[in-house]
PDB file of C-alpha atoms in Angstrom:
ATOM      1  CA  MET A 500      -5.249  15.508  12.357  1.00 96.00           C
ATOM      2  CA  LYS A 501      -2.452  12.514  12.661  1.00 98.00           C
ATOM      3  CA  THR A 502      -1.440  10.190  10.403  1.00 99.00           C
ATOM      4  CA  VAL A 503       0.821   7.163  11.799  1.00 99.00           C
ATOM      5  CA  ILE A 504       3.511   5.525   9.320  1.00 98.00           C
ATOM      6  CA  ILE A 505       3.136   1.701  11.039  1.00 97.00           C
ATOM      7  CA  ASP A 506       7.279   0.789  11.430  1.00 95.00           C
ATOM      8  CA  TYR A 507       7.424  -2.678  11.911  1.00 87.00           C
ATOM      9  CA  GLY A 508      11.365  -3.249  10.833  1.00 82.00           C
ATOM     10  CA  SER A 509       9.887  -3.948   6.981  1.00 74.00           C
ATOM     11  CA  GLY A 510       8.713  -0.725   5.779  1.00 71.00           C
ATOM     12  CA  ASN A 511      10.764   1.957   4.040  1.00 82.00           C
ATOM     13  CA  VAL A 512       9.090   4.649   6.581  1.00 94.00           C
ATOM     14  CA  GLU A 513      12.067   7.623   6.190  1.00 95.00           C
ATOM     15  CA  SER A 514      11.289   8.356   2.775  1.00 96.00           C
ATOM     16  CA  VAL A 515       7.739   8.177   3.059  1.00 97.00           C
ATOM     17  CA  PHE A 516       8.208  10.365   6.188  1.00 97.00           C
ATOM     18  CA  ASN A 517       9.600  12.985   4.078  1.00 97.00           C
ATOM     19  CA  ALA A 518       7.357  12.776   1.153  1.00 98.00           C
ATOM     20  CA  LEU A 519       4.202  13.499   3.517  1.00 98.00           C
ATOM     21  CA  LEU A 520       6.084  16.676   4.750  1.00 98.00           C
ATOM     22  CA  LEU A 521       6.137  17.845   1.325  1.00 98.00           C
ATOM     23  CA  VAL A 522       2.041  17.684   0.803  1.00 98.00           C
ATOM     24  CA  LYS A 523       1.069  18.203   4.401  1.00 98.00           C
ATOM     25  CA  ASN A 524      -1.433  21.226   5.689  1.00 95.00           C
ATOM     26  CA  LYS A 525       0.532  22.657   8.894  1.00 94.00           C
ATOM     27  CA  ASN A 526      -2.405  21.341  10.988  1.00 94.00           C
ATOM     28  CA  HIS A 527      -1.333  17.533   9.850  1.00 98.00           C
ATOM     29  CA  GLU A 528       1.171  15.513  12.258  1.00 98.00           C
ATOM     30  CA  ILE A 529       2.839  13.249  10.693  1.00 98.00           C
ATOM     31  CA  THR A 530       4.405  10.381  12.818  1.00 98.00           C
ATOM     32  CA  ILE A 531       6.476   7.088  12.951  1.00 98.00           C
ATOM     33  CA  SER A 532       5.470   4.546  15.281  1.00 97.00           C
ATOM     34  CA  ASN A 533       5.029   0.922  16.385  1.00 96.00           C
ATOM     35  CA  ASN A 534       2.950   1.929  19.921  1.00 97.00           C
ATOM     36  CA  PRO A 535      -0.321   0.337  19.641  1.00 98.00           C
ATOM     37  CA  ALA A 536      -1.562   3.420  22.001  1.00 98.00           C
ATOM     38  CA  GLU A 537      -0.207   5.970  18.893  1.00 98.00           C
ATOM     39  CA  ILE A 538      -1.973   3.697  16.307  1.00 98.00           C
ATOM     40  CA  LYS A 539      -5.313   4.615  18.131  1.00 98.00           C
ATOM     41  CA  SER A 540      -4.774   8.028  18.351  1.00 98.00           C
ATOM     42  CA  ALA A 541      -4.325   8.286  14.764  1.00 98.00           C
ATOM     43  CA  ASN A 542      -6.568   9.826  12.083  1.00 98.00           C
ATOM     44  CA  SER A 543      -5.362   7.385   9.235  1.00 99.00           C
ATOM     45  CA  LEU A 544      -2.728   4.508   8.643  1.00 99.00           C
ATOM     46  CA  ILE A 545       0.410   4.131   6.766  1.00 98.00           C
ATOM     47  CA  LEU A 546       1.625   0.452   6.123  1.00 97.00           C
ATOM     48  CA  PRO A 547       4.896   0.800   4.195  1.00 95.00           C
ATOM     49  CA  GLY A 548       6.405  -2.770   3.418  1.00 87.00           C
ATOM     50  CA  VAL A 549       9.953  -3.670   1.148  1.00 85.00           C
ATOM     51  CA  GLY A 550      11.253  -7.569   1.606  1.00 84.00           C
ATOM     52  CA  ALA A 551       9.624 -10.382   1.588  1.00 88.00           C
ATOM     53  CA  PHE A 552       5.338 -11.349   2.234  1.00 91.00           C
ATOM     54  CA  ALA A 553       6.383 -13.480   5.146  1.00 91.00           C
ATOM     55  CA  ASP A 554       8.944 -10.871   7.080  1.00 91.00           C
ATOM     56  CA  CYS A 555       6.606  -8.755   6.815  1.00 91.00           C
ATOM     57  CA  ILE A 556       3.963 -10.180   8.756  1.00 93.00           C
ATOM     58  CA  ASN A 557       6.165 -11.559  11.183  1.00 92.00           C
ATOM     59  CA  GLY A 558       7.307  -7.998  11.415  1.00 92.00           C
ATOM     60  CA  LEU A 559       3.759  -6.839  12.717  1.00 92.00           C
ATOM     61  CA  LYS A 560       3.146  -9.558  14.691  1.00 92.00           C
ATOM     62  CA  SER A 561       6.811  -9.044  16.552  1.00 92.00           C
ATOM     63  CA  VAL A 562       5.632  -5.777  18.264  1.00 93.00           C
ATOM     64  CA  SER A 563       3.285  -6.879  20.926  1.00 95.00           C
ATOM     65  CA  GLY A 564      -0.417  -5.892  20.406  1.00 96.00           C
ATOM     66  CA  LEU A 565       0.193  -4.249  17.212  1.00 96.00           C
ATOM     67  CA  ALA A 566      -1.130  -6.142  14.573  1.00 96.00           C
ATOM     68  CA  GLU A 567      -4.164  -6.668  17.010  1.00 97.00           C
ATOM     69  CA  GLU A 568      -4.562  -2.970  17.493  1.00 98.00           C
ATOM     70  CA  VAL A 569      -4.039  -2.234  13.381  1.00 98.00           C
ATOM     71  CA  ARG A 570      -7.078  -4.455  12.660  1.00 98.00           C
ATOM     72  CA  LYS A 571      -9.246  -3.119  14.962  1.00 98.00           C
ATOM     73  CA  GLN A 572      -8.810   0.390  13.652  1.00 99.00           C
ATOM     74  CA  VAL A 573      -8.745  -0.475   9.837  1.00 99.00           C
ATOM     75  CA  ILE A 574     -11.553  -3.195  10.291  1.00 98.00           C
ATOM     76  CA  THR A 575     -13.640  -1.760  13.277  1.00 98.00           C
ATOM     77  CA  GLU A 576     -13.039   1.976  13.234  1.00 98.00           C
ATOM     78  CA  LYS A 577     -13.087   2.364   9.445  1.00 99.00           C
ATOM     79  CA  LYS A 578     -10.063   4.949   9.735  1.00 99.00           C
ATOM     80  CA  PRO A 579      -8.031   5.660   6.238  1.00 99.00           C
ATOM     81  CA  PHE A 580      -5.579   2.790   5.433  1.00 99.00           C
ATOM     82  CA  LEU A 581      -2.724   3.341   2.471  1.00 99.00           C
ATOM     83  CA  GLY A 582      -0.208  -0.008   1.989  1.00 98.00           C
ATOM     84  CA  ILE A 583       2.570   0.568   0.117  1.00 97.00           C
ATOM     85  CA  CYS A 584       4.432  -2.182  -2.174  1.00 96.00           C
ATOM     86  CA  VAL A 585       4.301  -5.232   0.383  1.00 95.00           C
ATOM     87  CA  GLY A 586       2.862  -2.725   3.002  1.00 96.00           C
ATOM     88  CA  MET A 587      -0.507  -3.689   0.048  1.00 97.00           C
ATOM     89  CA  GLN A 588       0.504  -7.236  -0.440  1.00 97.00           C
ATOM     90  CA  VAL A 589      -0.151  -8.137   2.957  1.00 96.00           C
ATOM     91  CA  LEU A 590      -3.602  -7.271   2.508  1.00 98.00           C
ATOM     92  CA  ALA A 591      -3.837 -10.351   0.602  1.00 98.00           C
ATOM     93  CA  SER A 592      -5.686 -13.472   2.170  1.00 98.00           C
ATOM     94  CA  ILE A 593      -2.742 -15.527   1.745  1.00 97.00           C
ATOM     95  CA  GLY A 594       1.123 -14.897  -0.072  1.00 96.00           C
ATOM     96  CA  TYR A 595       3.045 -17.545  -1.487  1.00 94.00           C
ATOM     97  CA  GLU A 596       6.883 -16.045  -1.794  1.00 90.00           C
ATOM     98  CA  ASP A 597       8.965 -18.523  -0.132  1.00 87.00           C
ATOM     99  CA  GLY A 598       5.987 -20.928   1.204  1.00 89.00           C
ATOM    100  CA  GLU A 599       2.500 -20.318   1.639  1.00 94.00           C
ATOM    101  CA  HIS A 600       1.443 -17.652   4.252  1.00 95.00           C
ATOM    102  CA  LYS A 601      -1.178 -15.909   5.494  1.00 96.00           C
ATOM    103  CA  GLY A 602      -1.665 -12.234   5.025  1.00 96.00           C
ATOM    104  CA  LEU A 603      -4.017  -9.684   7.181  1.00 97.00           C
ATOM    105  CA  SER A 604      -7.295 -10.760   4.782  1.00 98.00           C
ATOM    106  CA  PHE A 605      -8.459  -6.931   4.613  1.00 98.00           C
ATOM    107  CA  ILE A 606      -9.009  -7.548   0.477  1.00 98.00           C
ATOM    108  CA  SER A 607      -9.971 -10.853  -0.285  1.00 98.00           C
ATOM    109  CA  GLY A 608      -7.078 -11.835  -2.787  1.00 98.00           C
ATOM    110  CA  LYS A 609      -4.047 -13.653  -3.058  1.00 98.00           C
ATOM    111  CA  VAL A 610       0.319 -12.553  -4.045  1.00 97.00           C
ATOM    112  CA  GLU A 611       1.410 -14.472  -6.314  1.00 96.00           C
ATOM    113  CA  LYS A 612       4.828 -14.485  -8.233  1.00 94.00           C
ATOM    114  CA  ILE A 613       5.470 -12.648 -11.601  1.00 92.00           C
ATOM    115  CA  ILE A 614       6.717 -15.133 -14.077  1.00 86.00           C
ATOM    116  CA  ALA A 615      10.078 -14.216 -15.848  1.00 85.00           C
ATOM    117  CA  SER A 616      10.875 -14.695 -19.456  1.00 84.00           C
ATOM    118  CA  GLU A 617      13.179 -14.451 -22.127  1.00 78.00           C
ATOM    119  CA  ASN A 618      11.645 -10.651 -23.023  1.00 84.00           C
ATOM    120  CA  LEU A 619      10.396 -10.384 -19.215  1.00 87.00           C
ATOM    121  CA  LYS A 620      12.596  -9.732 -16.299  1.00 90.00           C
ATOM    122  CA  VAL A 621      12.143  -9.935 -12.533  1.00 91.00           C
ATOM    123  CA  PRO A 622      12.128  -7.993 -10.762  1.00 90.00           C
ATOM    124  CA  HIS A 623       9.248  -5.542 -11.987  1.00 93.00           C
ATOM    125  CA  MET A 624      11.799  -2.434 -11.473  1.00 92.00           C
ATOM    126  CA  GLY A 625      11.494   1.239 -12.880  1.00 94.00           C
ATOM    127  CA  TRP A 626       8.855   3.358 -14.072  1.00 98.00           C
ATOM    128  CA  ASN A 627       5.602   2.057 -15.787  1.00 98.00           C
ATOM    129  CA  GLU A 628       2.246   3.306 -16.885  1.00 98.00           C
ATOM    130  CA  LEU A 629      -0.771   3.190 -15.082  1.00 98.00           C
ATOM    131  CA  ILE A 630      -4.149   2.334 -16.717  1.00 98.00           C
ATOM    132  CA  ILE A 631      -6.570   3.410 -14.393  1.00 97.00           C
ATOM    133  CA  LYS A 632     -10.159   1.524 -14.073  1.00 93.00           C
ATOM    134  CA  GLU A 633     -13.222   4.270 -14.697  1.00 74.00           C
ATOM    135  CA  VAL A 634     -13.925   4.710 -11.429  1.00 77.00           C
ATOM    136  CA  LYS A 635     -13.937   8.290  -9.163  1.00 90.00           C
ATOM    137  CA  HIS A 636     -12.195   7.433  -5.984  1.00 97.00           C
ATOM    138  CA  PRO A 637     -11.078  10.939  -3.716  1.00 98.00           C
ATOM    139  CA  VAL A 638      -7.286   9.175  -3.806  1.00 98.00           C
ATOM    140  CA  LEU A 639      -7.205   9.306  -7.545  1.00 98.00           C
ATOM    141  CA  GLN A 640      -8.183  12.878  -8.183  1.00 97.00           C
ATOM    142  CA  ASN A 641      -6.336  14.478 -10.581  1.00 97.00           C
ATOM    143  CA  ILE A 642      -4.540  11.007 -11.406  1.00 97.00           C
ATOM    144  CA  LYS A 643      -4.983   9.796 -14.558  1.00 97.00           C
ATOM    145  CA  THR A 644      -4.144   6.930 -17.175  1.00 97.00           C
ATOM    146  CA  GLY A 645      -0.852   7.239 -18.585  1.00 97.00           C
ATOM    147  CA  ASP A 646       0.661   8.934 -15.867  1.00 98.00           C
ATOM    148  CA  HIS A 647       3.784   6.692 -14.546  1.00 98.00           C
ATOM    149  CA  VAL A 648       4.991   5.801 -11.074  1.00 99.00           C
ATOM    150  CA  TYR A 649       7.756   3.692  -9.766  1.00 98.00           C
ATOM    151  CA  PHE A 650       7.752  -0.175  -9.339  1.00 97.00           C
ATOM    152  CA  ALA A 651      10.163  -2.656  -7.243  1.00 93.00           C
ATOM    153  CA  ASN A 652       8.322  -5.362  -7.031  1.00 92.00           C
ATOM    154  CA  SER A 653       8.483  -9.120  -8.039  1.00 93.00           C
ATOM    155  CA  TYR A 654       5.095 -10.917  -6.600  1.00 94.00           C
ATOM    156  CA  PHE A 655       1.763  -9.133  -7.575  1.00 96.00           C
ATOM    157  CA  PHE A 656      -1.801  -8.821  -5.904  1.00 97.00           C
ATOM    158  CA  ARG A 657      -4.481 -10.937  -7.588  1.00 97.00           C
ATOM    159  CA  CYS A 658      -7.768  -9.855  -5.950  1.00 98.00           C
ATOM    160  CA  GLN A 659     -10.549 -12.231  -5.440  1.00 97.00           C
ATOM    161  CA  ASN A 660     -13.230  -9.443  -6.392  1.00 98.00           C
ATOM    162  CA  GLN A 661     -12.301  -7.270  -9.882  1.00 95.00           C
ATOM    163  CA  ASN A 662     -14.070  -4.500  -8.557  1.00 96.00           C
ATOM    164  CA  ASN A 663     -11.377  -3.904  -5.484  1.00 98.00           C
ATOM    165  CA  GLU A 664      -8.658  -2.967  -8.860  1.00 98.00           C
ATOM    166  CA  LEU A 665      -8.679   0.333  -9.042  1.00 98.00           C
ATOM    167  CA  ALA A 666      -5.447   0.387 -11.790  1.00 98.00           C
ATOM    168  CA  HIS A 667      -2.969  -1.981 -13.012  1.00 98.00           C
ATOM    169  CA  ALA A 668      -0.019  -2.175 -15.116  1.00 97.00           C
ATOM    170  CA  GLU A 669       1.199  -4.276 -18.486  1.00 94.00           C
ATOM    171  CA  TYR A 670       4.340  -6.365 -17.345  1.00 92.00           C
ATOM    172  CA  GLY A 671       3.507  -9.305 -19.437  1.00 86.00           C
ATOM    173  CA  SER A 672       0.273  -9.465 -17.617  1.00 88.00           C
ATOM    174  CA  GLN A 673      -1.598  -7.362 -15.677  1.00 93.00           C
ATOM    175  CA  ILE A 674      -0.488  -6.512 -12.535  1.00 94.00           C
ATOM    176  CA  SER A 675      -2.968  -4.973  -9.880  1.00 97.00           C
ATOM    177  CA  ALA A 676      -1.395  -1.186  -9.256  1.00 98.00           C
ATOM    178  CA  ILE A 677      -3.496   0.141  -7.198  1.00 98.00           C
ATOM    179  CA  ILE A 678      -6.688  -1.735  -5.179  1.00 98.00           C
ATOM    180  CA  ALA A 679      -9.432  -0.332  -3.330  1.00 98.00           C
ATOM    181  CA  LYS A 680     -12.551  -1.575  -0.477  1.00 98.00           C
ATOM    182  CA  ASP A 681     -14.320   1.388   2.136  1.00 98.00           C
ATOM    183  CA  ASN A 682     -11.586   2.671   3.951  1.00 99.00           C
ATOM    184  CA  ILE A 683      -8.646   0.507   2.739  1.00 99.00           C
ATOM    185  CA  PHE A 684      -6.297   1.527  -0.082  1.00 99.00           C
ATOM    186  CA  GLY A 685      -3.209   0.014  -1.349  1.00 98.00           C
ATOM    187  CA  VAL A 686      -0.591   0.757  -4.355  1.00 98.00           C
ATOM    188  CA  GLN A 687       1.973  -1.461  -5.342  1.00 98.00           C
ATOM    189  CA  PHE A 688       4.251   1.256  -6.565  1.00 98.00           C
ATOM    190  CA  HIS A 689       6.572   3.540  -4.607  1.00 97.00           C
ATOM    191  CA  PRO A 690       4.322   6.724  -4.263  1.00 98.00           C
ATOM    192  CA  GLU A 691       7.619   8.464  -2.432  1.00 97.00           C
ATOM    193  CA  LYS A 692       9.489   7.506  -5.599  1.00 97.00           C
ATOM    194  CA  SER A 693       7.045   8.401  -8.382  1.00 98.00           C
ATOM    195  CA  ALA A 694       7.706  12.208  -8.713  1.00 98.00           C
ATOM    196  CA  GLU A 695       4.709  14.478  -8.568  1.00 98.00           C
ATOM    197  CA  VAL A 696       2.357  11.735  -9.238  1.00 98.00           C
ATOM    198  CA  GLY A 697       3.131   9.825  -6.175  1.00 98.00           C
ATOM    199  CA  LEU A 698       3.040  13.360  -4.797  1.00 99.00           C
ATOM    200  CA  THR A 699      -0.850  13.864  -5.607  1.00 98.00           C
ATOM    201  CA  LEU A 700      -1.612  10.440  -4.414  1.00 99.00           C
ATOM    202  CA  LEU A 701      -0.255  10.813  -0.882  1.00 99.00           C
ATOM    203  CA  LYS A 702      -1.971  14.665  -0.726  1.00 98.00           C
ATOM    204  CA  ASN A 703      -5.183  13.008  -2.011  1.00 98.00           C
ATOM    205  CA  PHE A 704      -4.682  10.287   1.025  1.00 99.00           C
ATOM    206  CA  LEU A 705      -3.906  12.643   3.827  1.00 98.00           C
ATOM    207  CA  ASN A 706      -7.402  14.943   2.703  1.00 97.00           C
ATOM    208  CA  TRP A 707      -9.474  11.660   2.443  1.00 98.00           C
ATOM    209  CA  ARG A 708     -12.493  10.828   4.798  1.00 96.00           C
ATOM    210  CA  PRO A 709     -14.150   7.866   3.691  1.00 92.00           C
TER     211      PRO A 709
END
């Protein structure tokens, strides 16, 4: 088995890589690559992301054939896919950070800014509680409402179909924390910074066979 962390210049790939090394079994290969041939040979894919929505989309498109191969492997070949933070947000149809930008449209929805107020600082930074819907998803095994995970976001994913939202966090309003559709799974928080809960989720993802 091989999982490829997609390196496109906008992700904290090393910290995700190191977290995966802690939970993988000895026969599971973890690699970091932006080579479309490596993407094609993977059994599963992870897209980390930090920074702005448009930068992440442009980073994917800047490597010849990368965005096209990712789409083929995720949408056509149905390989397990995990998007992290902005790597989750770019799954949307459109994002409104610094203008209007088309996303990958893997899960219908839009990415909007969290509205700051006197009592609500933006970005949403630090630990927050997961509120999980009554869904039995394999990647959520041994993860429950009340578990705390680490967020760092100024924007949030608003799903067009609420059935795609598996969990949220409260931050002024409900912020999508976990989304999923078929072989695609996304988390707004950083599992690699979320202690045992994050490591549990990463291990579950490596073992997921949708």
